[in-house]
CSV table of C-alpha atoms and ligand atoms in Angstrom, one decimal:
chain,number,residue,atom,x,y,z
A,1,UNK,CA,0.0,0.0,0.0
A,2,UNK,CA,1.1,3.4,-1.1
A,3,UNK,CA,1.2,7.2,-2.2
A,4,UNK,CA,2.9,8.4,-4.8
A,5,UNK,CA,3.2,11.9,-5.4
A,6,UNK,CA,3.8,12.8,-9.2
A,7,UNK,CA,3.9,16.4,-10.9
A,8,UNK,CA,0.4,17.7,-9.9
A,9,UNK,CA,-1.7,14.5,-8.8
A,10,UNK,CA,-1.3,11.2,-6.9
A,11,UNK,CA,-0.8,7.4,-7.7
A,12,UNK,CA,-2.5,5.3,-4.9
A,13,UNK,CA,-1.5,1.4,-4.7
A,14,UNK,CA,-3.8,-0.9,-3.2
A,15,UNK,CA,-5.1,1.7,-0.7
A,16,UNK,CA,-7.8,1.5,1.4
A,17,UNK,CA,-11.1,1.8,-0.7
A,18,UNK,CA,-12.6,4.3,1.3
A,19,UNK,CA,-10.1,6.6,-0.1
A,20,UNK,CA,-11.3,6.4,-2.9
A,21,UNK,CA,-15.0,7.5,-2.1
A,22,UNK,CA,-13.3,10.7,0.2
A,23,UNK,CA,-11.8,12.1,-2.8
A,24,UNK,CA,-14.2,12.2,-5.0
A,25,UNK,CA,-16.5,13.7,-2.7
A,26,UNK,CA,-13.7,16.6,-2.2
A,27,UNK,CA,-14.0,16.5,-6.2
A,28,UNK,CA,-17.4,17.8,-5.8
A,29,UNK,CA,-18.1,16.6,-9.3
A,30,UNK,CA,-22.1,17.2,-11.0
A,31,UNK,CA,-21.8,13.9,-12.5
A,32,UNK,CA,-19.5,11.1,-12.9
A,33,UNK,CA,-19.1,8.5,-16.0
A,34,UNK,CA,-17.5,5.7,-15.7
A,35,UNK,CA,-15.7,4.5,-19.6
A,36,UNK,CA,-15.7,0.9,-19.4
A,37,UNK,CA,-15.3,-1.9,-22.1
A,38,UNK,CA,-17.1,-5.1,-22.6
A,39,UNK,CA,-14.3,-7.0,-20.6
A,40,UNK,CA,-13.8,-4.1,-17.7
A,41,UNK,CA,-17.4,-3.4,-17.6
A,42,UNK,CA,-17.8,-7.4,-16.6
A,43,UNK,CA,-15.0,-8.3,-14.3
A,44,UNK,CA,-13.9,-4.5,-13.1
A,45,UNK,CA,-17.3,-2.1,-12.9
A,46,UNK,CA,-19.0,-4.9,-10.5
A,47,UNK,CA,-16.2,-3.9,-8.0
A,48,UNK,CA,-15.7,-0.4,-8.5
A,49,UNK,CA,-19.2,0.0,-7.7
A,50,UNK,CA,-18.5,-1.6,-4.1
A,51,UNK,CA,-16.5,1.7,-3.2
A,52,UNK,CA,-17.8,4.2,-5.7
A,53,UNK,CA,-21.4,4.8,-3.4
A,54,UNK,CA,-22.3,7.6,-5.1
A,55,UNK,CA,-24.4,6.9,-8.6
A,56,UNK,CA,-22.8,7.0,-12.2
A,57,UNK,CA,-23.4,6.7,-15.8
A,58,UNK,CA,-21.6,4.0,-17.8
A,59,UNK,CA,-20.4,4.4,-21.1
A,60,UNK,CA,-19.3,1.2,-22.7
A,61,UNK,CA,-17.2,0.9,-25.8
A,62,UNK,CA,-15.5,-1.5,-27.7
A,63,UNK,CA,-12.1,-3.3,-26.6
A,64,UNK,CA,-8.8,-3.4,-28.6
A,65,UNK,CA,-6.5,-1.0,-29.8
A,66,UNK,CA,-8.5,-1.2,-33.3
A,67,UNK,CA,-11.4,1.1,-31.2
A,68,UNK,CA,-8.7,3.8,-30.2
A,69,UNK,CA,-9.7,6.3,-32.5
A,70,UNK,CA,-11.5,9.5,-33.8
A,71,UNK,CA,-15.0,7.7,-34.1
A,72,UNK,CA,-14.6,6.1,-30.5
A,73,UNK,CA,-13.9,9.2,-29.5
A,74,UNK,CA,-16.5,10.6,-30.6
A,75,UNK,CA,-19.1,8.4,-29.6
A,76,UNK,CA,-18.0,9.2,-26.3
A,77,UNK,CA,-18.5,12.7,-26.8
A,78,UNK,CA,-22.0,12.4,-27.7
A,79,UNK,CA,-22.9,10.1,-25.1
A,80,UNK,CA,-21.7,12.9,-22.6
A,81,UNK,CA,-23.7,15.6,-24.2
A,82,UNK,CA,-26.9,13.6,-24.6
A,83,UNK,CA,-26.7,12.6,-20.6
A,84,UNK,CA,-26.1,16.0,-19.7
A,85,UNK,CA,-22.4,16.0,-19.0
A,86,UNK,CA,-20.7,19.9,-17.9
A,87,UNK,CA,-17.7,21.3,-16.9
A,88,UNK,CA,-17.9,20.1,-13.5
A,89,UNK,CA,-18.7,16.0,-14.2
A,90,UNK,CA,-15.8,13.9,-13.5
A,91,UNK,CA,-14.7,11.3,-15.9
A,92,UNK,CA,-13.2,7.6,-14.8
A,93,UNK,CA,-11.4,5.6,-16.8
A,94,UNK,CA,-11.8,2.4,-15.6
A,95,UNK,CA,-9.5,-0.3,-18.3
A,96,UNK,CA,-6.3,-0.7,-19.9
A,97,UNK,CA,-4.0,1.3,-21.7
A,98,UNK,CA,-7.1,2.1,-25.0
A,99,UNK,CA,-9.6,3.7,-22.0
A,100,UNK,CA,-7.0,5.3,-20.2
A,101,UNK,CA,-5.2,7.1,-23.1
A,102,UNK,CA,-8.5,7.7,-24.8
A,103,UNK,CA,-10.8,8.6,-22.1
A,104,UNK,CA,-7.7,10.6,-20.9
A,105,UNK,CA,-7.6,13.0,-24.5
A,106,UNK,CA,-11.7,13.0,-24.5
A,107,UNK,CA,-11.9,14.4,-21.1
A,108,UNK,CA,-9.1,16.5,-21.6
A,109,UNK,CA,-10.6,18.4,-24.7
A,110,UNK,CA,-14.3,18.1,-23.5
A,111,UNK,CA,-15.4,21.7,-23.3
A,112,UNK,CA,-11.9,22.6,-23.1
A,113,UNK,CA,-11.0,20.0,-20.3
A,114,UNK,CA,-12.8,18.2,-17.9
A,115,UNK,CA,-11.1,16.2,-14.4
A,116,UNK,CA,-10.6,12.7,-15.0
A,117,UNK,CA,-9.6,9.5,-12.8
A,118,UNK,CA,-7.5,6.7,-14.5
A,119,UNK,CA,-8.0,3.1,-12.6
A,120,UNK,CA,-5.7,1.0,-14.6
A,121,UNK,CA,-6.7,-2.7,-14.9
A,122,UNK,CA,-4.5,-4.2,-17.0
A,123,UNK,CA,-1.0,-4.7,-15.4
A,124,UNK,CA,0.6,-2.9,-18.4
A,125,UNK,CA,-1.8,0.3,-17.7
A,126,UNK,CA,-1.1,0.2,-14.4
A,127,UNK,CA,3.0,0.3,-14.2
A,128,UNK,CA,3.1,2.2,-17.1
A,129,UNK,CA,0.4,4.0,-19.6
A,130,UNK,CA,-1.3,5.6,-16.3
A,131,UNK,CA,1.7,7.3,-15.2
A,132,UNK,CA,2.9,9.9,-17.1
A,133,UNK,CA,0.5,12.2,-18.7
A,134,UNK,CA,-0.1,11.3,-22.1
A,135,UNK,CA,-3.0,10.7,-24.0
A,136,UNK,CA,-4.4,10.2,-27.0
A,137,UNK,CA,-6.0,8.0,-30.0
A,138,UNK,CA,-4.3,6.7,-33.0
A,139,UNK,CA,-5.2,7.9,-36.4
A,140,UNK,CA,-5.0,6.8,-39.9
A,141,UNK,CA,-1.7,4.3,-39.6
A,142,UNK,CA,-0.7,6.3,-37.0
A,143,UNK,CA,-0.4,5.2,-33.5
A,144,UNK,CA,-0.8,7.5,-30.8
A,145,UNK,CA,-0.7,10.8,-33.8
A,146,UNK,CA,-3.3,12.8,-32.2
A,147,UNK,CA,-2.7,14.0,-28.2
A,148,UNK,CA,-2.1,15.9,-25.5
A,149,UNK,CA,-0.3,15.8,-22.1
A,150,UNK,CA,-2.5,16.2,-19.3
A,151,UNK,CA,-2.5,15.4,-15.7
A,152,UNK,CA,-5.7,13.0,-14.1
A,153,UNK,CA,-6.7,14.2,-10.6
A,154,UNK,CA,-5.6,10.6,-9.2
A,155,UNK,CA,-4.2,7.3,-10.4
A,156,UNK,CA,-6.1,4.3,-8.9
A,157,UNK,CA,-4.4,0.9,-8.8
A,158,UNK,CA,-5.8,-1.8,-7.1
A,159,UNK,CA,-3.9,-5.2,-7.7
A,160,UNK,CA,-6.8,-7.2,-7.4
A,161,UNK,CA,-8.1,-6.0,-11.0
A,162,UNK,CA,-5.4,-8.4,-12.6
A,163,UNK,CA,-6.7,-11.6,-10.9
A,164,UNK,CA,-9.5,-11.5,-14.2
A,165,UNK,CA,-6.9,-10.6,-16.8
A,166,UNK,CA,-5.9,-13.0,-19.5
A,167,UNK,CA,-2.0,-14.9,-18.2
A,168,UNK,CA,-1.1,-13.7,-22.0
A,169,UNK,CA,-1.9,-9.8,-21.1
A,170,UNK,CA,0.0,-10.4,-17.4
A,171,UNK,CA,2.8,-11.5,-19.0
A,172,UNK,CA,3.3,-9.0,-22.1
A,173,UNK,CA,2.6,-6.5,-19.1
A,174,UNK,CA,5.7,-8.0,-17.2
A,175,UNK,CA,8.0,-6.2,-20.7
A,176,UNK,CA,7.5,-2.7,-19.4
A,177,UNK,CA,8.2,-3.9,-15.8
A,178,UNK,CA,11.6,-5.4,-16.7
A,179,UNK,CA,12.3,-2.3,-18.9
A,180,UNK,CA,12.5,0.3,-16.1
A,181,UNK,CA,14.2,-2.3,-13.9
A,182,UNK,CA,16.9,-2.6,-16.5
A,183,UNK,CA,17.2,1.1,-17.7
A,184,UNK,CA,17.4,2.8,-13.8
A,185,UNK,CA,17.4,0.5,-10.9
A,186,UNK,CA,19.9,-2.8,-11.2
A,187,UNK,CA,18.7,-3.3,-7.2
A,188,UNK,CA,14.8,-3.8,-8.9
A,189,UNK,CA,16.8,-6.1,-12.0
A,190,UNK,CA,18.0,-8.5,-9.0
A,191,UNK,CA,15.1,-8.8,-7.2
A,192,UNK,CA,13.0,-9.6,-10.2
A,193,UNK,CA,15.7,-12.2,-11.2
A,194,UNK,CA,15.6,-13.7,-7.8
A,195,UNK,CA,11.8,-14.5,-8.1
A,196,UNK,CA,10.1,-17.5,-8.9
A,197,UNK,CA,8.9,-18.2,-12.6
A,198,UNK,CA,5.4,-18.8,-12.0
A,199,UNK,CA,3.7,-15.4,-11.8
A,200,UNK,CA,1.0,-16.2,-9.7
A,201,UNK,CA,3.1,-16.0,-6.5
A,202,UNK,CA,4.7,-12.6,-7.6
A,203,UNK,CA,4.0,-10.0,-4.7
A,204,UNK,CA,2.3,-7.2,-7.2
A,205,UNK,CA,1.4,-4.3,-4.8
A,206,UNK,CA,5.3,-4.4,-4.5
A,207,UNK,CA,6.3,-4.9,-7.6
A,208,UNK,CA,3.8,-2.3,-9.0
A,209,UNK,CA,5.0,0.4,-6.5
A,210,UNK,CA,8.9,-0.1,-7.3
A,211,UNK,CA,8.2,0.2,-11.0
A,212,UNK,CA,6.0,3.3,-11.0
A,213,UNK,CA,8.5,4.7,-8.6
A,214,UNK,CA,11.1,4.5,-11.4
A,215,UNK,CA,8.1,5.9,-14.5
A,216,UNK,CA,7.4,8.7,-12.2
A,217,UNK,CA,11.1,9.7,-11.4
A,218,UNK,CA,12.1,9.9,-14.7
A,219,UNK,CA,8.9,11.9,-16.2
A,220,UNK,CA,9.0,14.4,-13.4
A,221,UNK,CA,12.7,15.1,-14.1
A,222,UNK,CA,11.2,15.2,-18.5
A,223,UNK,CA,7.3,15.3,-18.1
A,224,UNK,CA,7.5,16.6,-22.1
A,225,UNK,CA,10.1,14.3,-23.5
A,226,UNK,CA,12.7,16.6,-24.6
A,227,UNK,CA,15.8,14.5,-23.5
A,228,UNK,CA,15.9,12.1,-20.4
A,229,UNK,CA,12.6,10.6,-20.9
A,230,UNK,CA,13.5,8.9,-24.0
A,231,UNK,CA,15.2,6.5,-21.9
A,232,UNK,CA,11.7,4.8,-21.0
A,233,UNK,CA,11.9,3.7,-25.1
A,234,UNK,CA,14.8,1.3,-24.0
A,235,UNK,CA,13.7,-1.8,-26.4
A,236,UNK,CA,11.2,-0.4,-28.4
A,237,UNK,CA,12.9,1.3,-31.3
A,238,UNK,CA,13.2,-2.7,-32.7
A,239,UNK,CA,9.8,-3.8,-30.5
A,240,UNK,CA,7.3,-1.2,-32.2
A,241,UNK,CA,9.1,-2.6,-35.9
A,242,UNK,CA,8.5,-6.4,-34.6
A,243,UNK,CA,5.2,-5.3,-33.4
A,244,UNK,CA,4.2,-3.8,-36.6
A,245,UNK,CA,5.3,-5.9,-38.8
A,246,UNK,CA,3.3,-9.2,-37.3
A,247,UNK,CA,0.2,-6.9,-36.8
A,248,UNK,CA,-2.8,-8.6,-38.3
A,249,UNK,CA,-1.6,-11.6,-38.7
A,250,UNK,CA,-1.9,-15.0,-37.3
A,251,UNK,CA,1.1,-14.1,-35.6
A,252,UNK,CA,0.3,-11.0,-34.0
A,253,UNK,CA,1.9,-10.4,-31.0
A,254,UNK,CA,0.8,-8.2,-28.1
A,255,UNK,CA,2.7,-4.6,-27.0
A,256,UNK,CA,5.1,-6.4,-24.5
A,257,UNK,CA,5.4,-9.1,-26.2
A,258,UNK,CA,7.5,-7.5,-29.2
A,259,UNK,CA,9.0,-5.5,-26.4
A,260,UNK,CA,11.1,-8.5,-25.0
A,261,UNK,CA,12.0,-9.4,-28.5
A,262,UNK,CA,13.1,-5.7,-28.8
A,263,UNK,CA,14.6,-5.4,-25.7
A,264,UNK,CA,17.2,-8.7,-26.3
A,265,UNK,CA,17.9,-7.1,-29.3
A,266,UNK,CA,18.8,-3.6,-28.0
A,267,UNK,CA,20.7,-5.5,-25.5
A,268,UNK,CA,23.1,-6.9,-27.9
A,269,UNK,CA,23.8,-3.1,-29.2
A,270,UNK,CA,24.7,-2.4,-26.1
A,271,UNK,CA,27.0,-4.9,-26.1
A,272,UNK,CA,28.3,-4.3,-29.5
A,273,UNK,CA,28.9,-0.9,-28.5
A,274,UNK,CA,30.7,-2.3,-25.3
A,275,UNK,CA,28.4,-0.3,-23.0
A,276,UNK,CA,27.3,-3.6,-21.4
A,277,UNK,CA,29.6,-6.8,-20.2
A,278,UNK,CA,29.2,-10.3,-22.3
A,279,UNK,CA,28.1,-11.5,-18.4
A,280,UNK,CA,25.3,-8.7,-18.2
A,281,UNK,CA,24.2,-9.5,-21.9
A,282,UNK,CA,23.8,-13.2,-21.2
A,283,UNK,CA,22.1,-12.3,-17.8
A,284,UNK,CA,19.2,-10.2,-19.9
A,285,UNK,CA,19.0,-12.6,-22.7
A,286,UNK,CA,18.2,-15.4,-20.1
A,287,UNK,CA,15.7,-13.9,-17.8
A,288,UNK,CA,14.0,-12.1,-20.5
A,289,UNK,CA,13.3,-15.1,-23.2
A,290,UNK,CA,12.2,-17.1,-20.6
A,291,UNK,CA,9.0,-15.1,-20.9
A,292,UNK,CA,9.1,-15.0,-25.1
A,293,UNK,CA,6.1,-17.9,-25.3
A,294,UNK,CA,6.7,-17.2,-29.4
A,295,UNK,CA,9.8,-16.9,-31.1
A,296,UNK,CA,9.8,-14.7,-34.1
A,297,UNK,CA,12.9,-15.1,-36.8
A,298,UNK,CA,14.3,-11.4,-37.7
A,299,UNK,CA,16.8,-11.8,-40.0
A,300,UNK,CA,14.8,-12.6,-43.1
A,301,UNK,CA,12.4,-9.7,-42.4
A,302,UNK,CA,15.1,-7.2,-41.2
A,303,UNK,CA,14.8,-5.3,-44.7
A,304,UNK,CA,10.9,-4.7,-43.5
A,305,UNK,CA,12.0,-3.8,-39.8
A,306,UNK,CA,14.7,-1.4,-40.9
A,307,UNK,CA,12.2,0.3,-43.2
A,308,UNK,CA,9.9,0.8,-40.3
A,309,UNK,CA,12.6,2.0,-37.7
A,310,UNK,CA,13.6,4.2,-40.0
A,311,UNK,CA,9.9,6.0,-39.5
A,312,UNK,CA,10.6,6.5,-36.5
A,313,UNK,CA,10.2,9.8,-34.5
A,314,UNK,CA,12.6,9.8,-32.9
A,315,UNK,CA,15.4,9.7,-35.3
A,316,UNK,CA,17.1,12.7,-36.2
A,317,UNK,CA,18.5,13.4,-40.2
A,318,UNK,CA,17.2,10.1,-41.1
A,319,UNK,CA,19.7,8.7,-38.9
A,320,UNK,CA,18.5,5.8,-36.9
A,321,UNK,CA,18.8,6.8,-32.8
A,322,UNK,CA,18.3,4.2,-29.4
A,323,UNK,CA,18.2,4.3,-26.9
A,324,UNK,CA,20.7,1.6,-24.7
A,325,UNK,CA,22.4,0.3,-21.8
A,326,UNK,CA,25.1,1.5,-20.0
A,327,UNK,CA,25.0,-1.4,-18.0
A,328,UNK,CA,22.3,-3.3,-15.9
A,329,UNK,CA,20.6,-0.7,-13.9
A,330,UNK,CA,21.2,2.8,-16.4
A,331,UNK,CA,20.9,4.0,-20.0
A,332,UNK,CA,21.5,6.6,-22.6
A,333,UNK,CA,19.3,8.0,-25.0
A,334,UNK,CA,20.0,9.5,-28.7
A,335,UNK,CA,23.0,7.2,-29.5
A,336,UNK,CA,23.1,6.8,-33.4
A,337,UNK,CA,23.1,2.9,-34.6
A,338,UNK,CA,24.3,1.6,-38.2
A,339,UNK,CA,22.0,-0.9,-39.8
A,340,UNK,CA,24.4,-3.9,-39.7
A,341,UNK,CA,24.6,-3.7,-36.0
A,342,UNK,CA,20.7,-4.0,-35.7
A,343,UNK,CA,20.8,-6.7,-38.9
A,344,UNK,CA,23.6,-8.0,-36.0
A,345,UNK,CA,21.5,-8.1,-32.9
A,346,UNK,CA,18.7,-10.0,-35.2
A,347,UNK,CA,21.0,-12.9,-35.8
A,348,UNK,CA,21.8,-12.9,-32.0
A,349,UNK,CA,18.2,-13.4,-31.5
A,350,UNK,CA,17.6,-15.8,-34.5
A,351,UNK,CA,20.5,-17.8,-32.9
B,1,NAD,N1,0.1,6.8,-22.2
B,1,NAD,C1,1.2,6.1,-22.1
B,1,NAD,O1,2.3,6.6,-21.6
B,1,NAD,C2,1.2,4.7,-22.6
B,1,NAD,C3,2.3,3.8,-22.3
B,1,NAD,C4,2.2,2.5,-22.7
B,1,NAD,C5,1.2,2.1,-23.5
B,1,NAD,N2,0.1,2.9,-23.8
B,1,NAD,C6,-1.0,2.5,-24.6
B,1,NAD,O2,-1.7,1.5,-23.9
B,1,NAD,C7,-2.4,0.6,-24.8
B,1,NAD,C8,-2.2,-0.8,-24.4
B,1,NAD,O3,-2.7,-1.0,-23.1
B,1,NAD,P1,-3.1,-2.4,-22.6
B,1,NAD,O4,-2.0,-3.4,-22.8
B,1,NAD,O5,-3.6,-2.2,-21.2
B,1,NAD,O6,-4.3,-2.9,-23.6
B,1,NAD,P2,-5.9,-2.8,-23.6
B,1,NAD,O7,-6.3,-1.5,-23.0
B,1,NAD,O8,-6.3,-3.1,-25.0
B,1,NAD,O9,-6.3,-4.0,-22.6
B,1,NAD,C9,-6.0,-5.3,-23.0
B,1,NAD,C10,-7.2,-6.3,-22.9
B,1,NAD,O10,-7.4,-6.6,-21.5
B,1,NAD,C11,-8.8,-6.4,-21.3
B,1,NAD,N3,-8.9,-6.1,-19.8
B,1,NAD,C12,-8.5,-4.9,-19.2
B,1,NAD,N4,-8.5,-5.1,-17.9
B,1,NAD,C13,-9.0,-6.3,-17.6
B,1,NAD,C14,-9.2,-7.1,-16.4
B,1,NAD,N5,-8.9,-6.6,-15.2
B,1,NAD,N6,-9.6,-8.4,-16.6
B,1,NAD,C15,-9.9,-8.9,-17.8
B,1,NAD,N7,-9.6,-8.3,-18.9
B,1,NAD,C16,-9.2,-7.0,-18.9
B,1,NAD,C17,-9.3,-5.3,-22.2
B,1,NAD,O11,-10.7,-5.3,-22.4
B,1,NAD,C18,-8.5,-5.7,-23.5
B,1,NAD,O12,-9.2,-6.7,-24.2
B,1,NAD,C19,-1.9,1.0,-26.2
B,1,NAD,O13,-2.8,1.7,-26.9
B,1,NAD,C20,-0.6,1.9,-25.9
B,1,NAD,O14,-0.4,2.8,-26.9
B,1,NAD,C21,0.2,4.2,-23.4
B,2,ZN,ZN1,5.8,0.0,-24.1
């Protein structure tokens, strides 16, 4: 159980659910609608509505990052006009990373703003896309295009949310976990090591608090990304181009799951670059692919991958820019990488 203060608002773990009643009194709001999906609306609103005594509206839309759009949005925007919906109603998202960004960006430009809540229920959402401040929907073939950064009055994570989700979802959530363990605390990379393999006896309320810790320290030092925050997209230069590429088809694979791929990858360029030990690299490779349930093969696709990373925004001069280790435990953003040493790290993998 714990507080966490971040730039203008607070991050609650597993706190007492009376808490969470108090403050939205104090919120004063006129009305309160809950965004929910067909999945959160069945396992999450039934106990949200044990501690939330005061009534709501619902507004229910589809699941999947194929709903996290302009039309979504939209319909969400007419469902708070036609129930009556003012400057003073309070918005909660209540679901993963889709409801939070998106209900995040339609409160936040809902007659110029309105207060939202984000309770995170996916363990993705909650160690990561809930802390942070940004928002948004993707558009056209562009994810996350259309934004803004904007502070929720509170993040709610409760634990207990992830007993209903999917093991695939837990574990692809596990990625982002791992990430800020490796790029800032090698104390938090040893204690995950040390754990068992089978998740279900992982201590999350702990494990969830030590990882936010490390988001929310490095967006308060960058809350715009201008430098240091770029850190946090240690593995996904070569995990969005994995992700991509297998995206509708049978081999989809979900956001963490490309992410470990990516992050064993960015690893080895590390190590190519002699900013991590062979020990360190063989450390990574080991506890991260134990979690890779399918193995994609880079090398024959690395012409499509380099084509994507080459997209990328953050490149500069058409240069392709990472962000690596510098050892288990710290990182460095904006250093420049040659194709052959990604076409490298892909035969590391493939081996
Ligand atoms: N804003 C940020 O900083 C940031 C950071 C990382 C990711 N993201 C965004 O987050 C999104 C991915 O989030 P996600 O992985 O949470 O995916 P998601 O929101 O699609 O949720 C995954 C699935 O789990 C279901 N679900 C949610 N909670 C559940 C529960 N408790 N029990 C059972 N099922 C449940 C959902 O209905 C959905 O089907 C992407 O759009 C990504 O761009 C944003
Ligand atoms: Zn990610």
């Amino acid at each position: 159980m714990s507080v966490i203060k971040a730039q203008n608002y607070n991050i609650l773990i597993d706190e007492e659910k009376a808490l969470f009643a108090s403050f939205i009194d104090r919120l004063k709001p006129s009305s309160i609608f809950v965004i929910v999906d067909e999945n959160t609306e069945l396992y999450c609103l039934p106990q949200l509505k044990t501690y939330l005594k005061i009534p709501f509206s619902s507004i229910r839309i589809s699941s999947g990052e194929h709903y996290k759009n302009l039309k979504t949005s939209t319909q969400i925007w007419n469902a708070l006009i036609s129930n009556g919906a003012d400057r003073k109603s309070l918005i909660i998202n209540l679901g993963g990373g889709v409801i939070g960004d998106m209900g995040g960006f339609v409160a936040s430009t809902f007659m110029r703003g309105i207060r939202f809540i984000q309770v995170p229920t996916t363990l993705l959402s909650q160690v990561d896309a809930s802390v942070g401040g940004k928002l948004g929907i993707d558009f056209l073939a562009y994810k996350n295009m259309i934004g803004v950064f904007n502070d929720p009055e509170m993040v709610w994570i409760n634990s207990s949310f992830l007993g209903t989700l999917p093991d695939r979802e837990l574990n692809s959530g596990l990625a982002e976990i791992y990430k800020h363990a490796l790029i800032h605390s090698k104390n938090h990379w040893d204690y995950l090591s040390a754990l068992d393999e089978e998740l279900k006896s992982w201590p999350f309320t702990e494990i969830i608090e030590r990882s936010v810790n490390i988001k929310n320290e490095i967006v308060i030092q960058d809350p715009i990304e201008q430098g240091l925050r770029k850190i946090l997209n240690f593995g996904h230069t070569i995990g969005h181009a994995v992700e991509t590429y297998f995206l509708d088809t049978e081999n989809a694979l979900l956001h963490g799951e490309a992410v470990f791929v990516g992050m064993i990858c960015e690893a080895y360029i590390s190590y190519t670059k002699s900013m991590i030990s062979r020990d360190e690299l063989e450390n990574i490779q080991k506890v991260l692919s134990t979690r890779i349930q399918k193995r994609p093969s880079l090398l024959g696709i690395s012409g499509e991958l380099l084509a994507h990373m080459k997209k990328d925004k953050k490149n500069t001069n058409q240069k392709l820019m990472l962000s690596l280790l510098n050892g288990i435990g710290s990182s460095a953003f904006d250093i420049e990488c040659h194709p052959n040493e990604i076409e490298d790290a892909f035969r590391f993998f493939d081996n």
